[in-house]
CSV table of C-alpha atoms and ligand atoms in Angstrom, one decimal:
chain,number,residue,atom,x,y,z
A,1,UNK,CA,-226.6,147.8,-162.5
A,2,UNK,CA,-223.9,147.2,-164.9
A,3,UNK,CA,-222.2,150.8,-164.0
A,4,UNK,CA,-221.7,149.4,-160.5
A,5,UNK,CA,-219.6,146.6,-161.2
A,6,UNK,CA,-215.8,146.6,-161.2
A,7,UNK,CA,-213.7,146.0,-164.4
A,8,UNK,CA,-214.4,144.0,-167.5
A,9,UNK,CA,-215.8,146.9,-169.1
A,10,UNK,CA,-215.6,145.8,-172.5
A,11,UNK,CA,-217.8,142.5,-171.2
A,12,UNK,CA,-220.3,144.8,-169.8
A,13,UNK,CA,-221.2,146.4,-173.2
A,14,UNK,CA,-221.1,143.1,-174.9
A,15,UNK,CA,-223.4,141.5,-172.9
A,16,UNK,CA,-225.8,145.1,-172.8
A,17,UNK,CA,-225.7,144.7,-176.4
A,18,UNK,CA,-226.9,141.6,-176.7
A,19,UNK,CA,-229.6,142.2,-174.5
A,20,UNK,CA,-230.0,145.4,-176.4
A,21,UNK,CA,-230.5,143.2,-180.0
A,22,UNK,CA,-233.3,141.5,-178.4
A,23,UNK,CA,-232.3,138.2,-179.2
A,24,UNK,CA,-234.6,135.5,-178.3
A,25,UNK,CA,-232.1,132.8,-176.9
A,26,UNK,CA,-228.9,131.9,-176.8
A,27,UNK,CA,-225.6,129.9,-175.6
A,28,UNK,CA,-223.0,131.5,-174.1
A,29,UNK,CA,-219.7,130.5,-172.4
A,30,UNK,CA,-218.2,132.5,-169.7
A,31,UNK,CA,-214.5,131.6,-169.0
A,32,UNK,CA,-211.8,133.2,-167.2
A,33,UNK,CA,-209.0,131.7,-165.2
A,34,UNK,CA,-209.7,131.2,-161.3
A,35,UNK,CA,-210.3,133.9,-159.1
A,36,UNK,CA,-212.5,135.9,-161.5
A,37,UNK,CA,-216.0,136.5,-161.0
A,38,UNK,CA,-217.9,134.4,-163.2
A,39,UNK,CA,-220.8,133.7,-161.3
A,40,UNK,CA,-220.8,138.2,-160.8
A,41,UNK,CA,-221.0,138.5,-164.6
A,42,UNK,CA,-223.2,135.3,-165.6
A,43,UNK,CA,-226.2,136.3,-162.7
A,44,UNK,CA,-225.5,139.9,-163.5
A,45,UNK,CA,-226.4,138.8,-167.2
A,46,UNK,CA,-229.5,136.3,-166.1
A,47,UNK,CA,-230.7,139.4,-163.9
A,48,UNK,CA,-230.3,141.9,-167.3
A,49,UNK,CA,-232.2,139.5,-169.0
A,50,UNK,CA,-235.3,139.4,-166.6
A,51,UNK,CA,-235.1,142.6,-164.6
A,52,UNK,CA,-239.0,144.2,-164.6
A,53,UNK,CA,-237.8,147.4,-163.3
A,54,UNK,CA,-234.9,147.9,-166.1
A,55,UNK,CA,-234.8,147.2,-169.7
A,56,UNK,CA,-231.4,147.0,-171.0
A,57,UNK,CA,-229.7,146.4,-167.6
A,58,UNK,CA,-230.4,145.2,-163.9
A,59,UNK,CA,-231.9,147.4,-161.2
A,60,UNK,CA,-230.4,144.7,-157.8
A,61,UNK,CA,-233.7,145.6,-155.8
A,62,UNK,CA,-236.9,144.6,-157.5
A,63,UNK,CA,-238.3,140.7,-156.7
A,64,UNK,CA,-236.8,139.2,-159.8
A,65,UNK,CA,-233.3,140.3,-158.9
A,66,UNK,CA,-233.7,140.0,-155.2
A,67,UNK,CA,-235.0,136.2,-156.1
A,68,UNK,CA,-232.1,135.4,-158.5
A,69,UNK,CA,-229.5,136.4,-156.4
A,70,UNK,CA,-231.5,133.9,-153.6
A,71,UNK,CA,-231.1,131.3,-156.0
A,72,UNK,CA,-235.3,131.4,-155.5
A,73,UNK,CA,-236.6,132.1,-159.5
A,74,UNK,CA,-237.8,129.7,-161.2
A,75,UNK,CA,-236.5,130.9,-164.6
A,76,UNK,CA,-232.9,130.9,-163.8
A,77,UNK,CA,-231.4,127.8,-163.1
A,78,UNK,CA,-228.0,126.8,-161.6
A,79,UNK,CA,-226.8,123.2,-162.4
A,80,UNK,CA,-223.9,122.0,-160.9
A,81,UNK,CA,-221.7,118.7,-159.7
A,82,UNK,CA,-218.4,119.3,-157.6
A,83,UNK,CA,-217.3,116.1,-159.6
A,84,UNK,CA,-218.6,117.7,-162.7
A,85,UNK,CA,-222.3,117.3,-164.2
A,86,UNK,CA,-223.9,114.7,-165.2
A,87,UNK,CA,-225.6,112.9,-168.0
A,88,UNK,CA,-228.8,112.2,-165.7
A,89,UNK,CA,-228.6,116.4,-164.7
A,90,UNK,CA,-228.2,116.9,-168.8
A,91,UNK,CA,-231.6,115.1,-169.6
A,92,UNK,CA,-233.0,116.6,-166.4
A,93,UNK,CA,-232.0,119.6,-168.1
A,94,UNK,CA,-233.5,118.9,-171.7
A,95,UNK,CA,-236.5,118.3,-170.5
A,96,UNK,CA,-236.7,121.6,-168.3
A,97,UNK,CA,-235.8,123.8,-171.0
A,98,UNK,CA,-238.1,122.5,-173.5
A,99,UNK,CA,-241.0,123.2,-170.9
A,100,UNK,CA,-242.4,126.5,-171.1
A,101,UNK,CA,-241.2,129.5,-168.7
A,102,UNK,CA,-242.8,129.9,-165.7
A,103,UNK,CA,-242.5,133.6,-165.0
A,104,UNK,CA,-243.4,134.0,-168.9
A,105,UNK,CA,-240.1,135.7,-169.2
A,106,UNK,CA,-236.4,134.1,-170.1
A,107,UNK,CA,-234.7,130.9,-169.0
A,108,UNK,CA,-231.6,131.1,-167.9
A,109,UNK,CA,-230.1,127.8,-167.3
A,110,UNK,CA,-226.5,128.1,-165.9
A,111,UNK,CA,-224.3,124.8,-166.2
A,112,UNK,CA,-221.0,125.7,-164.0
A,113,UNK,CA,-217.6,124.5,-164.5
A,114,UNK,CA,-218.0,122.6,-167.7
A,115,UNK,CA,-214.5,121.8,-167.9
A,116,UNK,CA,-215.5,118.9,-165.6
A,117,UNK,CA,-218.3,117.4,-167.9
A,118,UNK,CA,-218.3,113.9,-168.7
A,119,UNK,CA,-217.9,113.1,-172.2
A,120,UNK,CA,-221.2,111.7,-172.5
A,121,UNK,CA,-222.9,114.5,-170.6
A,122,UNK,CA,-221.3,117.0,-173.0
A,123,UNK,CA,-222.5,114.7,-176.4
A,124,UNK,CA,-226.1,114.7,-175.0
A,125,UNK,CA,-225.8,118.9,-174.2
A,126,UNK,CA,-224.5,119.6,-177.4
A,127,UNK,CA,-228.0,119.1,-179.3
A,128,UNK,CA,-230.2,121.3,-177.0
A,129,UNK,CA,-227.2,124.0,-176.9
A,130,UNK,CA,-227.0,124.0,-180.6
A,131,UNK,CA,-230.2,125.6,-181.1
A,132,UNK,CA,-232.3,126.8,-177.9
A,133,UNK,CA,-236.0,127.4,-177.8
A,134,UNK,CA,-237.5,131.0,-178.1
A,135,UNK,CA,-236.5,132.3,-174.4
A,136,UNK,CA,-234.3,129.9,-173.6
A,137,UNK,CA,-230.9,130.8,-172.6
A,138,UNK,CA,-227.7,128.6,-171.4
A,139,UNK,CA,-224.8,130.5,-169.9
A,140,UNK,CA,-221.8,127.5,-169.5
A,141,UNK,CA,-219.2,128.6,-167.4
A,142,UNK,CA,-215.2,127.6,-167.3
A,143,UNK,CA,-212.4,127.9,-165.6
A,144,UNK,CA,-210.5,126.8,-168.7
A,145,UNK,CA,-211.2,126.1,-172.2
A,146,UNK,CA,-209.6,123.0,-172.3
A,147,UNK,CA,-212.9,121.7,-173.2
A,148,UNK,CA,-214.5,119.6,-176.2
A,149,UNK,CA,-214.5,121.7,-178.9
A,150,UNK,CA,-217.5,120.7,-180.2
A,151,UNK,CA,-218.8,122.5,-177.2
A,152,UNK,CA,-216.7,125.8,-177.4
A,153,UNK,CA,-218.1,126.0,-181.0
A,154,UNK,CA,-221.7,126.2,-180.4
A,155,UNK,CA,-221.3,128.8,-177.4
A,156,UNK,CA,-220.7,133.0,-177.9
A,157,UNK,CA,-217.6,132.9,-175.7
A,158,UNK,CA,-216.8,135.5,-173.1
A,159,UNK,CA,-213.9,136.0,-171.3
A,160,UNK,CA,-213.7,137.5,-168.0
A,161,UNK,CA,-210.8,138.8,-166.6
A,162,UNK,CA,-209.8,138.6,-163.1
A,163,UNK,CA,-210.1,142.5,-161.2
A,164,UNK,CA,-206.5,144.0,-161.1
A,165,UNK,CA,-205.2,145.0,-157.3
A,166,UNK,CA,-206.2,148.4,-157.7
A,167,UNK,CA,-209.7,147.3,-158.8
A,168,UNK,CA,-209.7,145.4,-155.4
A,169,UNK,CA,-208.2,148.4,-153.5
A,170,UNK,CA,-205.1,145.6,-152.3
A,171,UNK,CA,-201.4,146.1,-152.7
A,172,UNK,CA,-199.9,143.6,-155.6
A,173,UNK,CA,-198.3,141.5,-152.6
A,174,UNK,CA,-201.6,141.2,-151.0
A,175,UNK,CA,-202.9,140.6,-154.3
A,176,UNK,CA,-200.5,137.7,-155.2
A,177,UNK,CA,-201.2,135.9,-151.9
A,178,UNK,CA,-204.4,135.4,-153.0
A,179,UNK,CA,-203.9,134.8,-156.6
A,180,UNK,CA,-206.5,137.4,-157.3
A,181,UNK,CA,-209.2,135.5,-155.7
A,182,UNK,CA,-211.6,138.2,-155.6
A,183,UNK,CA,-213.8,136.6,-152.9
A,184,UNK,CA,-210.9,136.1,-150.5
A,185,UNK,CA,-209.4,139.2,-150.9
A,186,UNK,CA,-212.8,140.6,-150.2
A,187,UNK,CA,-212.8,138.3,-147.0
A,188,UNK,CA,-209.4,139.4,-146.1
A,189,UNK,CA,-209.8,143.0,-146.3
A,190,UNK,CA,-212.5,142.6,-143.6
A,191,UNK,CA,-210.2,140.9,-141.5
A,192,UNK,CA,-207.7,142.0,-139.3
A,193,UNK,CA,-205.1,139.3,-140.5
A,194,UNK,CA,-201.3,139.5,-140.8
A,195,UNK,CA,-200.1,138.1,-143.8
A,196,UNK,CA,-196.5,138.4,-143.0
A,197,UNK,CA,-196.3,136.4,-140.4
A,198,UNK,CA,-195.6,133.4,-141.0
A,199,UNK,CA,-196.5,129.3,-140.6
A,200,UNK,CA,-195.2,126.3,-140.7
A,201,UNK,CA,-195.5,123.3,-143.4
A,202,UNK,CA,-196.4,120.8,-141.1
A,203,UNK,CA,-199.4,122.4,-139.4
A,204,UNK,CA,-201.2,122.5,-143.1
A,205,UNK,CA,-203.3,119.0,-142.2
A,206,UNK,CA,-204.6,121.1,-138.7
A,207,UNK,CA,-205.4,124.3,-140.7
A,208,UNK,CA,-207.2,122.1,-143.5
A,209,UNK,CA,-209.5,120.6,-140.8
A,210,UNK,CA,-210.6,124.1,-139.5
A,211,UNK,CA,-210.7,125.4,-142.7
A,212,UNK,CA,-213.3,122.4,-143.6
A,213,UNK,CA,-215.1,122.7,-140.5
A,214,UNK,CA,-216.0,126.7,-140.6
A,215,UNK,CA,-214.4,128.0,-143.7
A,216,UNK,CA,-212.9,131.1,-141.7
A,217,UNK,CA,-210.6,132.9,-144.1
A,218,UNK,CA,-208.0,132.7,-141.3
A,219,UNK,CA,-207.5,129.3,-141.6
A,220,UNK,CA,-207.6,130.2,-145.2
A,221,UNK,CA,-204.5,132.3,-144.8
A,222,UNK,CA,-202.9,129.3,-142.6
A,223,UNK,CA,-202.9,126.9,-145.4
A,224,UNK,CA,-201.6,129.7,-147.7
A,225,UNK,CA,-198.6,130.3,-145.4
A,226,UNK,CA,-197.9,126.2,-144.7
A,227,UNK,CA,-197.8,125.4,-148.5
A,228,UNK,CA,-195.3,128.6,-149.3
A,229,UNK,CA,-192.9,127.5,-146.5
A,230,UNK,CA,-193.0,124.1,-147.8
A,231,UNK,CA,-192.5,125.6,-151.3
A,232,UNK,CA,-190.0,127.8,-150.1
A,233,UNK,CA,-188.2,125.1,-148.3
A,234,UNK,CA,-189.0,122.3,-150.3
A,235,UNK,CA,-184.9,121.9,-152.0
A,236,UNK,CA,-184.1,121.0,-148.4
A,237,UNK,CA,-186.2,118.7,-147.7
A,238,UNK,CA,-185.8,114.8,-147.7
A,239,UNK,CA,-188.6,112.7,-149.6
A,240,UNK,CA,-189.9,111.5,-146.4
A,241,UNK,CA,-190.7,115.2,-145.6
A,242,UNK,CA,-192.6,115.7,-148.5
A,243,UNK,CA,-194.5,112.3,-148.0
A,244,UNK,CA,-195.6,113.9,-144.6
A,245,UNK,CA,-196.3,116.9,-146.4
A,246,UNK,CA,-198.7,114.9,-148.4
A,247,UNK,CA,-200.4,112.5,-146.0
A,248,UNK,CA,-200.8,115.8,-143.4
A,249,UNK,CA,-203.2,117.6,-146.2
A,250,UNK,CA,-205.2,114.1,-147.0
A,251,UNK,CA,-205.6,113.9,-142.9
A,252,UNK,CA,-206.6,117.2,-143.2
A,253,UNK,CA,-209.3,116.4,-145.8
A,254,UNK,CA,-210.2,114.0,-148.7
A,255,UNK,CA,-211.9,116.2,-150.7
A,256,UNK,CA,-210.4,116.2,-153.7
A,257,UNK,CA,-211.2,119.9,-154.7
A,258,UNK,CA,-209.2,120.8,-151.8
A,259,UNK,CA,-206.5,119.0,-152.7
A,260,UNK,CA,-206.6,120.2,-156.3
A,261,UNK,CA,-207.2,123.4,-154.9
A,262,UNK,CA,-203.5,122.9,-153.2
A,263,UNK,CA,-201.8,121.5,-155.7
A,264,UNK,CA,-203.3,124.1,-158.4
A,265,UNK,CA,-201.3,126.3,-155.8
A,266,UNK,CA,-198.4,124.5,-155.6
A,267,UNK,CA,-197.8,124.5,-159.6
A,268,UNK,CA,-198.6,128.5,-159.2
A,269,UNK,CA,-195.8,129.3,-156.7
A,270,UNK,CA,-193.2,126.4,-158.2
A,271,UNK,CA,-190.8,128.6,-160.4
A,272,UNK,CA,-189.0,125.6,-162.4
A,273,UNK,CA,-190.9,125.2,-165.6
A,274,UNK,CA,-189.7,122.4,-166.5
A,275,UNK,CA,-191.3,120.2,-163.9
A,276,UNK,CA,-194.8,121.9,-164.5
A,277,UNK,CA,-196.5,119.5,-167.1
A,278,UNK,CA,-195.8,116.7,-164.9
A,279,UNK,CA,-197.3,118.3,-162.1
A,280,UNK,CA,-200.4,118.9,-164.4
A,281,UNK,CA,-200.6,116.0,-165.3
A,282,UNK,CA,-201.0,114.6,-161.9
A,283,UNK,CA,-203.5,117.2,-160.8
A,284,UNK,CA,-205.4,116.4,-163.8
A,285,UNK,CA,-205.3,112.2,-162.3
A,286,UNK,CA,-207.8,113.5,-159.8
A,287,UNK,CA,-210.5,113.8,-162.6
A,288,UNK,CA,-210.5,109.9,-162.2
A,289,UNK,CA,-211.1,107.6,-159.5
A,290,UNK,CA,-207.7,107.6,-158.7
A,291,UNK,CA,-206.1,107.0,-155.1
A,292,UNK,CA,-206.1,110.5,-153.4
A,293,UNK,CA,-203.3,110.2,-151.5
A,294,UNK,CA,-201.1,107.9,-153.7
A,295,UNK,CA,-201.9,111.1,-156.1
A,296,UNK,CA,-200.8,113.9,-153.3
A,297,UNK,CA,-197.7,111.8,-152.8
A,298,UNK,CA,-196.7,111.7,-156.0
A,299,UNK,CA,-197.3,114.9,-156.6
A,300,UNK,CA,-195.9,116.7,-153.4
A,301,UNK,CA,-192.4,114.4,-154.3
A,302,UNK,CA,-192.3,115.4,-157.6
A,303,UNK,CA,-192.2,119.6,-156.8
B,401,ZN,ZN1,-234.4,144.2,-161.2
């Protein structure tokens, strides 16, 4: 139910009023800045739309609910690409919601982090966006809206704000290590770990591997500590030191959401403003078949 969730309360009676008005589709974009639950409010809002137990809200426990949350209903689709959708997933996608539904219900077609489309997968969206069929509905979802305008334009954008540390039930310190993830805090606070003690930068490439290999929220907290003792000590350091700093997290891992992930980090802790665009700037080079660790170098020697 929408009563049970945490925060964004003026998002919860928006989006119950707009099942409330009956409309027959729609295109929404759900945006908020990492750490907030988008995928909480946009299935929350696919469930509302094709509960049978409740009309204007979700009940969690009947089969349509139950098989949303599974990711196992046929009417509500998630369409994603770590490296950001495609145009061959956009026609894939045409084609789908021009079909009729199967459940004789709603469509929900989800497209995830949008701010990674490809320019020519956003031009062929735009058309079927514009105007969706009866029961069709497309909920876009963002991390930022530095996206194609033409995009934002077409969509009912809602913006969902991360859960305060009292809404999570952390301290603000606690809260701040995380950067208001709400899934790690949620992890943490299950966890017996000791944030205060702490590790050092050049174990980050060892605590990367086990992160990779079982995604413990320990090793989680490792990489945390080895990137804020390299921030913390980073002044002292000679460029050679920051190399290693670099090469040790692209041993660690090459995937380049981990290493955005990181640097995303880095610019979050790094208090002197005036090197930040250029730090964004090279984060953003990993949107492009660029070097991965010629990119990490640069940008671990540039903080
Ligand atoms: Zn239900």
């Amino acid at each position: 139910m929408f009563g049970d969730m945490i925060s964004n309360e003026e998002v919860k009676s928006f989006l119950q009023n707009e099942i409330k008005m009956g409309k027959k589709s729609g295109t929404y974009l759900f945006h908020g800045e990492r750490g907030s639950e988008l995928m909480e409010f946009t299935l929350a809002f696919a469930k509302a739309l094709n509960c049978s137990e409740e009309p204007l809200d979700f009940c969690g426990r009947c089969d349509v609910c139950l098989r949303i949350d599974s990711g196992n209903y046929p009417d509500v689709e998630v369409v994603e690409d770590p490296t950001g959708i495609k145009i061959s997933q956009v026609r894939e996608l045409i084609y789908k919601a021009s079909s009729s539904s199967y459940e004789g219900r709603k469509k929900v077609f989800i497209l995830k982090d949008v701010e990674n489309l490809r320019a020519e997968a956003a031009n062929a969206l735009l058309k079927i966006i514009e105007e969706p069929g009866a029961g069709t509905f497309f909920i876009l979802t963002s991390h930022s809206l530095n996206i194609i305008p033409t995009i934002i334009s077409r969509c009912t954008a809602v913006h969902i704000k991360k859960k305060s540390p009292e809404e999570m039930g952390v301290t603000s310190e606690e809260y701040e290590f995380f950067f208001g993830d709400v899934g790690e805090i949620e992890r943490y606070k299950k966890s017996d770990i000791d944030l205060s003690h702490p590790v050092s930068y050049g174990d980050i490439g060892e605590h990367i591997k086990n992160y990779v290999k079982d995604g413990d929220i320990e090793s989680r907290v490792k990489i945390q500590k080895s990137l804020r003792d390299f921030m913390g000590n980073r002044k002292f350091l000679e460029d050679i030191e920051k190399i290693y700093f670099a090469e040790e997290i692209y041993r660690g891992s090459r995937d380049r959401n981990i290493a955005e992930g990181i640097m995303y980090e880095g610019i979050l802790l790094n208090n002197d403003l005036s090197k930040t665009e250029r730090l964004l700037y090279i984060k953003g080079m990993l949107r492009f078949p660029v070097n991965l660790q010629l990119a990490l170098k640069m940008f671990f020697s540039e903080i």
